[in-house]
XYZ file of C-alpha atoms in Angstrom:
543
model
C 116.278 114.609 110.425
C 116.843 114.770 114.193
C 116.071 111.059 114.418
C 118.547 110.309 111.620
C 121.257 112.319 113.406
C 120.557 110.406 116.605
C 120.802 107.146 114.710
C 124.120 108.166 113.145
C 125.460 109.192 116.536
C 124.464 105.835 117.979
C 125.889 103.882 115.070
C 129.204 105.622 114.615
C 129.977 107.660 117.742
C 128.794 105.649 120.726
C 130.753 102.844 122.284
C 128.694 99.682 122.285
C 128.741 97.094 125.027
C 128.333 93.402 124.431
C 125.185 91.774 125.739
C 125.939 89.891 128.917
C 123.886 86.783 129.428
C 123.912 85.217 132.862
C 124.700 81.551 132.772
C 122.172 80.637 135.447
C 119.514 83.326 135.611
C 118.877 84.201 131.971
C 119.708 87.830 132.739
C 120.784 90.229 130.018
C 122.228 93.713 130.217
C 122.127 95.930 127.143
C 123.851 99.271 126.819
C 121.463 102.204 126.605
C 123.344 103.388 123.514
C 123.304 100.022 121.733
C 123.796 100.733 118.004
C 120.758 100.366 115.805
C 118.170 101.617 118.281
C 116.126 104.601 117.098
C 113.743 106.728 119.214
C 110.112 106.430 118.055
C 108.660 108.829 120.640
C 109.890 112.430 120.510
C 109.314 113.116 124.200
C 107.155 116.188 123.602
C 104.027 115.163 121.660
C 102.017 112.200 120.403
C 103.110 112.832 116.817
C 103.156 109.462 115.055
C 100.849 107.884 117.658
C 97.062 107.599 117.675
C 94.585 106.941 120.467
C 91.656 108.460 122.273
C 92.808 111.903 123.437
C 90.732 111.785 126.612
C 93.027 109.024 127.914
C 96.471 109.786 126.453
C 98.804 112.765 126.853
C 102.481 113.702 127.161
C 103.725 114.908 130.551
C 107.326 115.512 131.637
C 108.767 113.692 128.634
C 106.594 110.599 129.028
C 103.487 109.204 127.355
C 100.775 109.017 130.004
C 97.651 106.893 129.866
C 95.150 107.487 132.639
C 91.615 106.613 133.667
C 89.694 108.035 136.605
C 86.446 107.266 138.368
C 84.874 110.126 136.412
C 86.513 109.096 133.130
C 86.711 105.291 132.862
C 87.223 103.295 129.687
C 84.524 100.705 128.934
C 87.067 98.296 127.446
C 90.806 98.106 127.056
C 91.959 101.035 124.919
C 95.263 101.488 123.108
C 97.658 104.113 121.796
C 98.835 102.875 118.389
C 102.167 103.693 116.746
C 101.162 104.792 113.251
C 104.527 105.127 111.538
C 105.003 101.471 110.638
C 104.471 97.817 111.510
C 106.743 95.458 113.418
C 108.231 92.207 112.128
C 111.524 91.076 113.713
C 112.727 93.644 116.237
C 114.002 94.665 119.646
C 112.050 97.250 121.614
C 113.333 99.046 124.701
C 111.443 101.464 126.939
C 110.874 102.495 130.513
C 107.486 102.110 132.188
C 105.915 103.104 135.485
C 102.463 101.969 136.551
C 100.156 103.081 139.354
C 97.266 100.684 139.805
C 95.839 98.268 137.266
C 97.363 96.383 134.374
C 99.003 97.410 131.097
C 101.272 96.068 128.403
C 102.956 96.445 125.032
C 101.092 95.093 122.012
C 103.333 93.952 119.161
C 102.780 92.200 115.828
C 99.144 92.904 116.600
C 95.996 93.750 114.632
C 94.147 97.051 114.611
C 90.498 96.175 115.248
C 89.255 99.765 115.003
C 88.153 102.335 117.574
C 91.524 102.118 119.392
C 91.043 98.378 120.031
C 93.932 95.992 119.348
C 94.370 92.211 119.396
C 97.567 90.156 119.430
C 100.796 89.523 121.342
C 101.240 91.533 124.541
C 104.204 91.969 126.819
C 102.234 92.298 130.050
C 103.042 94.247 133.215
C 100.980 95.400 136.190
C 100.951 97.119 139.557
C 100.340 93.701 141.150
C 102.719 90.777 141.553
C 101.528 88.080 139.140
C 101.493 89.023 135.474
C 104.459 91.282 134.754
C 106.665 89.667 132.104
C 104.157 87.123 130.770
C 103.159 86.709 127.108
C 99.444 87.316 126.701
C 97.470 87.264 123.465
C 94.835 90.002 123.630
C 91.525 88.874 122.081
C 93.157 85.573 121.210
C 94.560 82.563 123.035
C 95.003 84.298 126.394
C 98.133 83.552 128.434
C 100.712 81.831 126.216
C 103.625 81.847 128.667
C 103.610 82.665 132.371
C 106.463 84.418 134.101
C 109.422 82.085 134.506
C 108.305 79.765 131.694
C 109.880 78.681 128.429
C 107.106 77.474 126.145
C 107.137 75.935 122.658
C 103.796 75.984 120.831
C 103.678 73.438 118.008
C 101.966 73.883 114.650
C 98.879 72.120 116.001
C 98.757 74.276 119.140
C 100.294 71.738 121.515
C 102.386 73.322 124.256
C 105.702 71.889 125.452
C 107.409 73.306 128.531
C 111.143 73.878 128.401
C 113.666 74.424 131.195
C 112.206 77.010 133.597
C 113.774 80.451 133.758
C 113.114 80.729 137.471
C 110.447 80.891 140.128
C 107.846 83.584 139.548
C 108.169 84.960 143.079
C 111.958 85.306 142.665
C 111.542 87.045 139.313
C 109.032 89.441 140.863
C 111.817 90.699 143.123
C 113.554 92.136 140.036
C 110.613 94.515 139.458
C 110.467 97.912 141.160
C 106.922 98.473 142.348
C 105.666 101.985 141.622
C 109.002 103.038 140.075
C 110.478 103.201 136.591
C 111.372 99.791 135.120
C 113.259 98.888 131.952
C 111.264 96.674 129.620
C 112.735 94.940 126.590
C 110.978 92.780 124.015
C 112.853 90.705 121.429
C 110.890 89.074 118.589
C 112.884 87.133 116.021
C 110.892 84.771 113.839
C 108.670 82.658 116.119
C 110.828 83.298 119.215
C 109.457 85.946 121.591
C 111.323 87.078 124.716
C 110.311 89.529 127.457
C 112.870 91.146 129.777
C 112.296 93.476 132.745
C 115.295 95.271 134.263
C 117.630 93.011 132.313
C 116.034 89.789 133.554
C 114.447 87.342 131.114
C 110.884 86.841 132.335
C 109.344 84.568 129.682
C 110.292 82.968 126.397
C 107.907 81.588 123.776
C 108.408 79.891 120.429
C 105.060 80.168 118.662
C 104.654 77.882 115.628
C 100.862 77.488 115.738
C 99.606 77.709 112.164
C 96.890 80.269 111.605
C 97.379 81.926 114.987
C 101.032 82.984 115.196
C 101.900 86.439 113.895
C 104.994 87.416 111.899
C 104.160 91.120 111.679
C 101.691 93.706 112.910
C 101.238 96.946 114.789
C 102.792 98.275 117.991
C 100.515 99.750 120.667
C 100.450 100.708 124.352
C 97.618 99.430 126.555
C 95.379 101.209 129.046
C 93.298 98.601 130.859
C 89.613 98.802 131.718
C 88.625 98.585 135.363
C 89.501 100.647 138.423
C 91.300 103.981 137.921
C 94.921 103.577 136.844
C 97.878 105.451 135.418
C 100.676 104.144 133.208
C 103.692 106.037 131.876
C 106.139 105.229 129.055
C 109.363 106.982 128.075
C 112.658 106.436 126.204
C 110.889 104.259 123.627
C 113.457 102.890 121.171
C 113.162 100.406 118.319
C 115.744 98.315 116.499
C 114.853 96.280 113.432
C 116.411 92.810 113.174
C 117.344 90.859 110.079
C 114.435 88.504 109.435
C 114.961 85.000 110.775
C 114.602 81.634 109.044
C 115.611 82.794 105.582
C 112.657 85.163 105.185
C 113.090 88.293 103.100
C 111.618 91.753 103.559
C 110.411 93.983 100.738
C 109.717 97.654 101.517
C 107.411 99.350 98.992
C 107.393 103.156 98.770
C 104.493 104.850 96.965
C 104.888 108.412 95.740
C 102.500 111.287 96.272
C 99.454 111.824 93.999
C 100.379 112.871 90.479
C 98.819 113.327 87.044
C 95.146 112.739 86.280
C 92.799 109.955 87.403
C 94.026 106.517 86.391
C 97.583 107.752 85.773
C 100.597 107.525 88.072
C 98.440 105.811 90.682
C 101.409 105.170 92.931
C 99.474 104.251 96.053
C 96.929 102.009 94.346
C 99.539 100.213 92.239
C 101.907 99.644 95.127
C 99.176 98.394 97.462
C 97.826 96.109 94.740
C 101.279 94.589 94.269
C 101.614 94.114 98.022
C 98.213 92.428 98.239
C 99.119 90.006 95.450
C 102.485 89.180 97.025
C 100.985 88.660 100.476
C 98.364 86.295 99.029
C 101.003 84.325 97.130
C 103.342 83.946 100.111
C 100.881 83.568 103.002
C 101.334 79.797 103.283
C 104.350 77.707 104.135
C 105.587 75.520 106.958
C 107.346 78.458 108.618
C 104.945 81.190 107.586
C 105.396 83.686 104.772
C 108.904 83.726 103.296
C 108.331 87.245 101.965
C 107.318 89.995 104.393
C 106.102 93.240 102.848
C 105.791 96.757 104.248
C 104.185 99.574 102.244
C 104.677 103.263 102.970
C 102.556 105.813 101.142
C 102.814 109.579 100.824
C 106.230 109.711 99.206
C 108.536 108.591 102.029
C 108.274 106.642 105.304
C 107.829 108.605 108.508
C 109.081 105.461 110.271
C 112.780 106.168 110.946
C 113.502 102.415 110.955
C 111.640 101.611 107.716
C 114.638 100.401 105.708
C 116.800 99.057 108.526
C 116.106 95.355 107.899
C 114.975 95.560 104.265
C 116.265 93.070 101.698
C 114.821 95.114 98.829
C 113.151 98.498 98.289
C 110.622 99.264 95.536
C 109.960 102.837 94.439
C 106.862 103.763 92.405
C 106.815 107.559 92.375
C 107.489 110.630 90.301
C 111.101 111.113 89.299
C 113.397 113.762 87.890
C 114.453 116.469 90.323
C 111.389 115.622 92.439
C 112.388 111.972 92.907
C 111.874 111.131 96.595
C 115.340 109.570 96.779
C 116.954 112.887 95.810
C 115.463 114.884 98.680
C 117.400 115.693 101.861
C 120.175 113.152 102.529
C 118.254 110.199 101.138
C 120.497 109.478 98.156
C 123.380 108.699 100.509
C 121.053 106.696 102.755
C 119.836 104.437 99.948
C 123.326 104.185 98.457
C 124.620 102.859 101.768
C 121.846 100.254 101.811
C 122.594 99.213 98.226
C 126.244 98.778 99.116
C 125.105 96.399 101.862
C 123.356 94.306 99.199
C 119.805 95.654 99.494
C 117.950 95.261 96.195
C 116.515 98.353 94.477
C 113.565 98.285 92.047
C 111.955 101.284 90.341
C 108.836 101.588 88.199
C 107.896 104.145 85.524
C 108.841 107.750 86.375
C 110.862 106.496 89.354
C 113.514 105.191 86.916
C 114.364 108.822 86.021
C 116.914 110.957 87.841
C 119.187 113.755 86.603
C 122.465 112.619 85.075
C 124.498 114.682 87.518
C 122.591 113.780 90.688
C 121.411 110.198 90.989
C 122.605 108.962 87.608
C 125.831 107.340 88.839
C 124.033 105.793 91.814
C 121.190 104.390 89.680
C 123.725 102.825 87.308
C 125.319 101.133 90.303
C 122.009 100.116 91.903
C 119.982 99.013 88.866
C 122.380 98.963 85.905
C 120.347 101.568 84.038
C 118.012 104.550 84.290
C 116.121 107.203 82.290
C 118.578 109.966 81.459
C 117.045 113.267 80.270
C 118.174 114.337 76.778
C 119.055 110.705 76.074
C 115.943 108.649 76.938
C 112.416 109.341 75.616
C 108.865 108.923 76.917
C 106.286 108.417 74.133
C 102.913 106.685 74.467
C 102.673 103.585 72.252
C 101.344 100.045 72.118
C 103.739 97.133 72.434
C 104.082 94.816 69.470
C 106.491 91.974 68.681
C 107.646 91.896 72.269
C 110.478 89.678 73.412
C 111.069 88.431 76.934
C 114.281 87.050 78.371
C 114.503 83.281 78.174
C 115.565 81.412 81.289
C 115.553 84.366 83.674
C 113.568 83.887 86.921
C 111.647 87.127 86.354
C 110.014 85.757 83.189
C 108.797 82.483 84.736
C 105.173 81.892 83.772
C 105.148 85.082 81.714
C 104.127 85.454 78.065
C 104.671 88.367 75.652
C 101.868 90.896 75.977
C 100.534 94.068 74.371
C 99.509 97.161 76.288
C 99.192 100.824 75.492
C 101.428 102.700 77.911
C 103.998 105.437 78.206
C 106.805 103.027 77.516
C 110.029 104.951 78.016
C 112.960 103.681 75.993
C 116.602 104.311 75.050
C 117.678 103.961 78.664
C 121.169 104.807 79.802
C 122.836 101.523 80.737
C 126.181 100.594 82.205
C 128.999 100.219 79.723
C 129.674 97.419 79.187
C 126.270 95.951 80.073
C 127.755 93.136 82.150
C 125.182 91.861 84.609
C 122.265 93.592 82.842
C 119.538 91.358 81.338
C 116.854 92.711 78.994
C 113.686 91.302 80.591
C 111.206 92.948 78.189
C 111.998 94.540 74.823
C 110.121 95.669 71.721
C 110.481 97.792 68.588
C 108.768 101.170 69.062
C 106.771 102.608 66.152
C 108.857 104.888 63.951
C 106.619 107.865 64.642
C 107.741 107.831 68.312
C 111.184 108.894 67.054
C 109.851 111.841 65.064
C 108.765 114.083 67.914
C 110.501 117.454 68.425
C 113.716 117.423 70.443
C 113.433 117.947 74.181
C 114.660 116.571 77.538
C 112.126 113.711 77.301
C 110.615 113.775 73.824
C 113.427 113.148 71.345
C 117.088 113.727 70.545
C 119.467 113.162 67.612
C 120.647 109.768 68.876
C 117.135 108.375 69.148
C 116.256 109.805 65.736
C 119.528 108.731 64.088
C 120.408 105.948 61.680
C 120.432 103.299 64.414
C 117.076 104.504 65.666
C 114.215 103.431 63.439
C 113.495 99.739 63.627
C 115.764 99.244 66.635
C 114.671 97.013 69.480
C 114.553 98.825 72.812
C 114.790 97.555 76.379
C 111.716 98.410 78.460
C 112.410 96.366 81.588
C 115.727 95.039 82.824
C 117.375 93.184 85.680
C 120.827 93.759 87.104
C 123.073 91.630 89.289
C 125.662 93.777 90.977
C 129.203 92.373 90.986
C 129.580 93.181 94.685
C 126.209 91.602 95.544
C 122.623 92.758 95.433
C 120.100 93.101 92.635
C 118.314 95.828 90.747
C 115.274 96.048 88.478
C 113.747 98.793 86.370
C 110.569 98.936 84.287
C 109.380 101.910 82.259
C 105.652 101.088 81.989
C 102.712 101.589 84.395
C 101.766 105.140 83.463
C 98.200 103.818 83.208
C 96.903 102.054 86.308
C 94.675 99.766 84.204
C 97.749 97.876 83.005
C 98.077 96.218 86.420
C 95.053 94.172 85.303
C 97.176 92.579 82.552
C 98.173 89.174 83.941
C 101.574 89.065 82.239
C 102.596 92.617 83.091
C 101.557 92.009 86.699
C 103.380 88.667 86.839
C 106.544 90.278 85.509
C 106.383 92.955 88.209
C 105.642 90.507 91.039
C 108.355 88.110 89.889
C 110.778 91.015 89.682
C 110.080 92.169 93.229
C 110.527 88.650 94.591
C 113.779 88.247 92.641
C 115.111 91.649 93.704
C 114.500 90.696 97.351
C 116.680 87.613 96.880
C 113.994 84.930 97.029
C 113.522 82.087 94.574
C 110.786 82.915 92.072
C 108.192 80.076 91.864
C 108.487 77.787 88.833
C 105.336 79.232 87.263
C 106.009 82.738 88.528
C 103.939 84.545 91.146
C 100.343 83.623 90.360
C 97.754 86.265 91.217
C 94.260 87.389 90.317
C 92.730 90.828 90.643
C 89.105 91.889 90.651
C 87.488 95.098 89.500
C 87.314 96.058 93.160
C 91.050 95.460 93.546
C 91.727 97.732 90.587
C 89.685 100.611 92.003
C 90.905 100.255 95.598
C 93.208 102.922 97.052
C 93.068 105.257 94.048
C 94.143 108.787 94.855
C 91.471 111.445 95.017
C 92.146 113.503 91.928
C 90.113 116.199 90.281
C 89.073 115.244 86.750
C 91.054 116.917 84.013
C 89.426 120.240 83.065
C 87.541 120.071 79.803
C 87.477 122.978 77.348
C 84.351 125.036 77.670
C 81.727 124.092 75.106
C 80.814 126.758 72.584
C 77.497 128.390 73.309
C 74.876 127.282 70.784
C 73.645 129.984 68.461
C 70.015 130.910 68.998
C 67.647 129.238 66.575
C 66.918 131.356 63.541
C 63.364 132.658 63.632
C 61.361 132.355 60.402
C 60.529 135.617 58.695
C 56.859 136.634 58.976
C 54.819 135.753 55.888
C 54.139 138.599 53.551
C 50.520 139.667 53.423
C 48.947 139.816 49.985
C 47.558 143.086 48.843
């Protein structure tokens, strides 16, 4: 909450200064209170960061990494930011280094045991490498200080107009003192600034080696004893470049029994399928995904550059969107055109709190005492003809907790019934209750009526919404048509063109069992104790 208040103060209460770019030197000055920047280090602990505790600590409001002659590191070791991954962003921080070499890893890969590989904004106590772009455990130096480099798809390097002489740029760096470091990564363009001066610029288009997203980490270099300090670490997400779209997936906490409401496993399976489908392309993946588990992101910037958000979680009063000030937060994003998609229980919110917003975001929702939640098998399904979400999709049958009788906008302008079916009559005969039945569902227009089970909504002011009532049972993700509908819907909600044949994906048995929550099996009623065997009566002796 403190981070959110800081963000609000920056966005609405602080005067922003325009970036000043020097015509000759490539210098840039950015106000310390530039809107959109959010602190990702709290200044008091390593909460949200992970590394080897023998090397990393917090002292006087700064993260400190240190090796000594008695406590060296055998290889480069890293402190990893664990709250999220980076895609397009600006990062600002202050650093001070005493001896050795260090750097900022970004869009990098976690190789395990506090080892990281990928892009690095380098700096050192010496006079050669500060400001360069280095690829740790990869291609090595990609751009030296003072260089503008374009790396083609085949790996060929082309040098652009120099930024300046390396020895002149070194004069901008304060040896042994605090320096301001800024990294800007937008699409393939990567820029490193120190104390407002552009030090290197790289456009990396090399297929198979460039990186569009990955982790953030701080480096402590192997070798002679050294000490590096970081403070005032701030992150700003940027709208993805080159027409790419970002989908943020939020998985709820564990719920129900094994194989039911598997929010984490279902969300991560969807992400894996989407990443596989969109990993190719001349400019890299056009859809970037970011999954947050545990009910809500700890990353305070998680939604800042999202084009769509997908919620698969428990709903009702416990819906993650209804906690704290989140309803207003997501409503503001929706009003900016961010797509909202919800699956199964996540389509339900109370009528009084969340209902109006869900009607505006998605065109419909599960309203207690109006909608119902029986288990039944689809039959005589219909799918929308000509809608992008149904591309490559065929009618299918699955047993699920298919909610129906949703509350939709009136009139239903902009709402398209993606999947509908006629529920069995016996689903309308259950006793009345907030979820089980009600007079409207049971009434004359009830039995034999076709019900909408998944729908799409195009908001008149811009932005899209999608809701689906199935997926109580995790096994239904193995159904090719259900899965295609969901993947198509997420792509569409993010604002991308759905492929002609839909999003093609395959899943294995291993995929289906990956990332399942650890849940205790449902208690079984105690078995009745068997009666002791009846002993035969002793034979009567004859007289």
